Every structure is written in structure tokens, then in C-alpha cells.
């Protein structure tokens, strides 16, 4: 008796040289059939046999901070004793995270790029503007700044600083200690859409050797305009930069996010995401970027959420505490500053295994999926049936 599947795989491998593909699986040859109902413990089978390199899919993955952070120190050391600082020739001192499922591409999901950057005292990234939306999640306690459209935002741990599509921005550190943050961009998506471009010719000229833009707005400008929940100024246009549908609030403060989460920790919360708050465009209530949604969530000690899956990929950063996230049958433990990925439509749940509260920040491409009519979310009920979470 011939094993037809195996025989087909063999034949397909043989046919590869002719640049043809023998269909060996239903619907999606060589892709993980992640869209099938595969139960709670399995998130999809890996394709076997000849696999199309153009059909790479992100996988669940966690980067341990204790493993990757030493490379920041090593970069900083080289900068310290070098003839030329790496920031001069590489523009940034950073490493990019590469999802092991994506064959070495500089991206963590099909839509997102993530980098971890270090700025030594005196470092400046010159002013520039680009079409990808970008954000910074600050890991250092304090120090470092980003100036966006003339507004200087001083960074502190847990802050989210946005540089939306079409805003002039520069970064730097004029403090005395190195500063570390996480950059997240919708760069791969824009690249796919042939929509990436960048400009460095700041109109009107820049300041000094560092090529920074002049600060033209008062300190905490964003915060004064939009920092009071429920109040929106009626005397300004809510569009900053040339992008559309991006948040006019550039700086969300970690201390305030933490306080808001703490104030709600007695609430029942969401069965799938616990005590979760969204960072939103204060003028519209929509996601801060048309493509990406940002969220902070608090898990109480011992709290385990129910399983959920959605047609969106999510990047998580553990801001505080320690726990485990089960993703498509894999258990990824995490502690402070670890970063991990939940791919689209993989079942996942979070468990706080520590004795203190845990805080996760999440970035997801759900808004994009909603706009193209593809957003779907499901949850597992206690009786193990599946509920549709999007009406
Ligand atoms: Fe940038």
C-alpha cells in the first residue's frame, strides 16, 4: 500500500526544479493550517515536505530580556571606546527581533517590526519623517527624549511615545545614563504595500551638529491638550503631521497608566484580558494608529484568563511581574521586559504566576483587520464551547 501523502510530498520535492508546485494539502499548500479547529492543545500542524519559502508564517516566540539585554551593553561598550560611534554609521544603536518563523526577515509578525534601542548620553538620532507609524515603549526608569512636531517628550519607564505617520521626529539622550526603549513599527506592512519612504530634509533647517529639530511647543503640550480623560480641546485641529487618523496625543505616561490600572484592579475585568486599558486617539476614541492598537493590562496574582483567539497578531512586553502565556499549546514563561508574540488566530491565555500584580503592554494589528472586514475573535467558555466575541 502506497502512502499517498508521502508519495505526493516526494513528487513535489522532485518537481521543485521545474518551478511547479504539486498540491499536497487542502486549500493552503505548505502553510500551517492554523485556520482549522485544532483544539486547545495544538495550534496547527507544521507543514511537512517541500515548504514554500514565500509562505513563511510568524510563530509564537519569546525573547528573554536576560538573554538579549547584554547585547545592548556590548553595543554601548563598542561605542564608548570606538573611533566612530555605531550610531554614526548605523543611525541607531539597536537590535531588531526576528521571528524564527519568518526566515530571518527583520520583523516579528507580517505587519510589525520591533527593535530594542540604547541611547548613550549625548546620542542623537537626527530629525526625520517617514510613512510607517512608530512607537517607543520606555524601559529605562528615566532619561532620553523624543521630539515630535516641535514637542519634546521626556521619557520615563512605561511611557508610550508615538511618532505617527508623517510627523517630524528626533530622539536623543542628554542625561547621564544610557536609555533603553522598544521601538514598534508597522514597517513590514508599509513595505508590502510599497508605501515606505523617509525624508531627512527638515524644512527651515536643523539645530546644531546633531541635526535636531527646534523645540517650538511648550513642555507637556500633548498632555495639557489631551491629558484629562473625557476632555478634548475645541480650539485645535486634531491632526498633527500629514498622516491621517493618527493620535494627536504623542505621549502616554507610564505612571498614569499604572495608576489607572491600579484604580481598576478590584473590578472583575475581562475574562480574556483581565483589567485592560486601551491607548486611544483622544479625539475619536479610535486606535492610536489606523493599523495598530496599543493596550495595557493588569493580571492579579494567580489570575488566569480564558483562552481567546483573534485574527490579529499581537506583540507583548512584560512591563511588570512574571507569568506564563500559553499560545497554541506552547507555554512561554515571561518576566519583566521579556517580549513575546502571539500569532494570528492562535489560542492563547495569560497566567500571572507571581505574588504581585503583572502588567503587560500589547500591540496588535486588529484595527487593520477590522478595516478590511477580517477581524474575528473567539473565546473559550468554561464549558469548553467556543463563543464568537465580535457581534
Ligand atoms: Fe523614525
mmCIF file of N, CA, C and O in Angstrom, residues 113 129-132 186-199:
data_model
loop_
_atom_site.group_PDB
_atom_site.id
_atom_site.type_symbol
_atom_site.label_atom_id
_atom_site.label_comp_id
_atom_site.label_asym_id
_atom_site.label_seq_id
_atom_site.Cartn_x
_atom_site.Cartn_y
_atom_site.Cartn_z
ATOM 1 N N UNK A 113 7.481 45.437 12.907
ATOM 2 C CA UNK A 113 8.906 45.346 13.204
ATOM 3 C C UNK A 113 9.091 45.768 14.657
ATOM 4 O O UNK A 113 8.388 46.659 15.140
ATOM 5 N N UNK A 129 11.398 62.071 8.942
ATOM 6 C CA UNK A 129 9.949 61.840 8.828
ATOM 7 C C UNK A 129 9.759 60.606 7.961
ATOM 8 O O UNK A 129 10.565 60.358 7.064
ATOM 9 N N UNK A 130 8.748 59.782 8.259
ATOM 10 C CA UNK A 130 8.504 58.622 7.402
ATOM 11 C C UNK A 130 7.053 58.197 7.448
ATOM 12 O O UNK A 130 6.290 58.644 8.309
ATOM 13 N N UNK A 131 6.734 57.322 6.522
ATOM 14 C CA UNK A 131 5.345 56.871 6.412
ATOM 15 C C UNK A 131 4.976 55.777 7.419
ATOM 16 O O UNK A 131 3.832 55.738 7.859
ATOM 17 N N UNK A 132 5.881 54.866 7.799
ATOM 18 C CA UNK A 132 5.464 53.910 8.825
ATOM 19 C C UNK A 132 5.116 54.619 10.146
ATOM 20 O O UNK A 132 5.748 55.611 10.509
ATOM 21 N N UNK A 186 4.878 49.695 12.041
ATOM 22 C CA UNK A 186 4.138 48.895 11.056
ATOM 23 C C UNK A 186 4.907 48.848 9.733
ATOM 24 O O UNK A 186 4.330 48.778 8.661
ATOM 25 N N UNK A 187 6.215 48.874 9.851
ATOM 26 C CA UNK A 187 7.125 48.934 8.709
ATOM 27 C C UNK A 187 6.905 47.796 7.692
ATOM 28 O O UNK A 187 6.769 48.063 6.487
ATOM 29 N N UNK A 188 6.843 46.511 8.126
ATOM 30 C CA UNK A 188 6.680 45.440 7.134
ATOM 31 C C UNK A 188 5.395 45.573 6.328
ATOM 32 O O UNK A 188 5.362 45.278 5.137
ATOM 33 N N UNK A 189 4.354 46.043 6.984
ATOM 34 C CA UNK A 189 3.087 46.243 6.275
ATOM 35 C C UNK A 189 3.248 47.313 5.201
ATOM 36 O O UNK A 189 2.844 47.133 4.053
ATOM 37 N N UNK A 190 3.859 48.443 5.582
ATOM 38 C CA UNK A 190 4.041 49.531 4.617
ATOM 39 C C UNK A 190 4.976 49.109 3.490
ATOM 40 O O UNK A 190 4.792 49.493 2.340
ATOM 41 N N UNK A 191 5.951 48.289 3.849
ATOM 42 C CA UNK A 191 6.880 47.784 2.835
ATOM 43 C C UNK A 191 6.120 46.914 1.832
ATOM 44 O O UNK A 191 6.298 47.042 0.625
ATOM 45 N N UNK A 192 5.279 46.066 2.344
ATOM 46 C CA UNK A 192 4.481 45.186 1.485
ATOM 47 C C UNK A 192 3.605 46.006 0.548
ATOM 48 O O UNK A 192 3.362 45.638 -0.597
ATOM 49 N N UNK A 193 3.126 47.140 1.049
ATOM 50 C CA UNK A 193 2.225 47.990 0.262
ATOM 51 C C UNK A 193 2.988 48.993 -0.606
ATOM 52 O O UNK A 193 2.384 49.890 -1.183
ATOM 53 N N UNK A 194 4.318 48.852 -0.674
ATOM 54 C CA UNK A 194 5.159 49.803 -1.425
ATOM 55 C C UNK A 194 4.922 51.230 -0.940
ATOM 56 O O UNK A 194 4.768 52.162 -1.729
ATOM 57 N N UNK A 195 4.884 51.385 0.348
ATOM 58 C CA UNK A 195 4.483 52.664 0.929
ATOM 59 C C UNK A 195 5.505 53.185 1.941
ATOM 60 O O UNK A 195 5.187 54.012 2.775
ATOM 61 N N UNK A 196 6.740 52.685 1.853
ATOM 62 C CA UNK A 196 7.752 53.184 2.790
ATOM 63 C C UNK A 196 8.585 54.260 2.127
ATOM 64 O O UNK A 196 9.177 54.034 1.082
ATOM 65 N N UNK A 197 8.577 55.434 2.691
ATOM 66 C CA UNK A 197 9.596 56.406 2.312
ATOM 67 C C UNK A 197 9.949 57.267 3.500
ATOM 68 O O UNK A 197 9.203 57.339 4.476
ATOM 69 N N UNK A 198 11.112 57.870 3.400
ATOM 70 C CA UNK A 198 11.676 58.605 4.517
ATOM 71 C C UNK A 198 12.327 59.878 4.000
ATOM 72 O O UNK A 198 12.864 59.896 2.897
ATOM 73 N N UNK A 199 12.275 60.929 4.775
ATOM 74 C CA UNK A 199 12.889 62.199 4.384
ATOM 75 C C UNK A 199 13.670 62.735 5.579
ATOM 76 O O UNK A 199 13.240 62.571 6.723
#
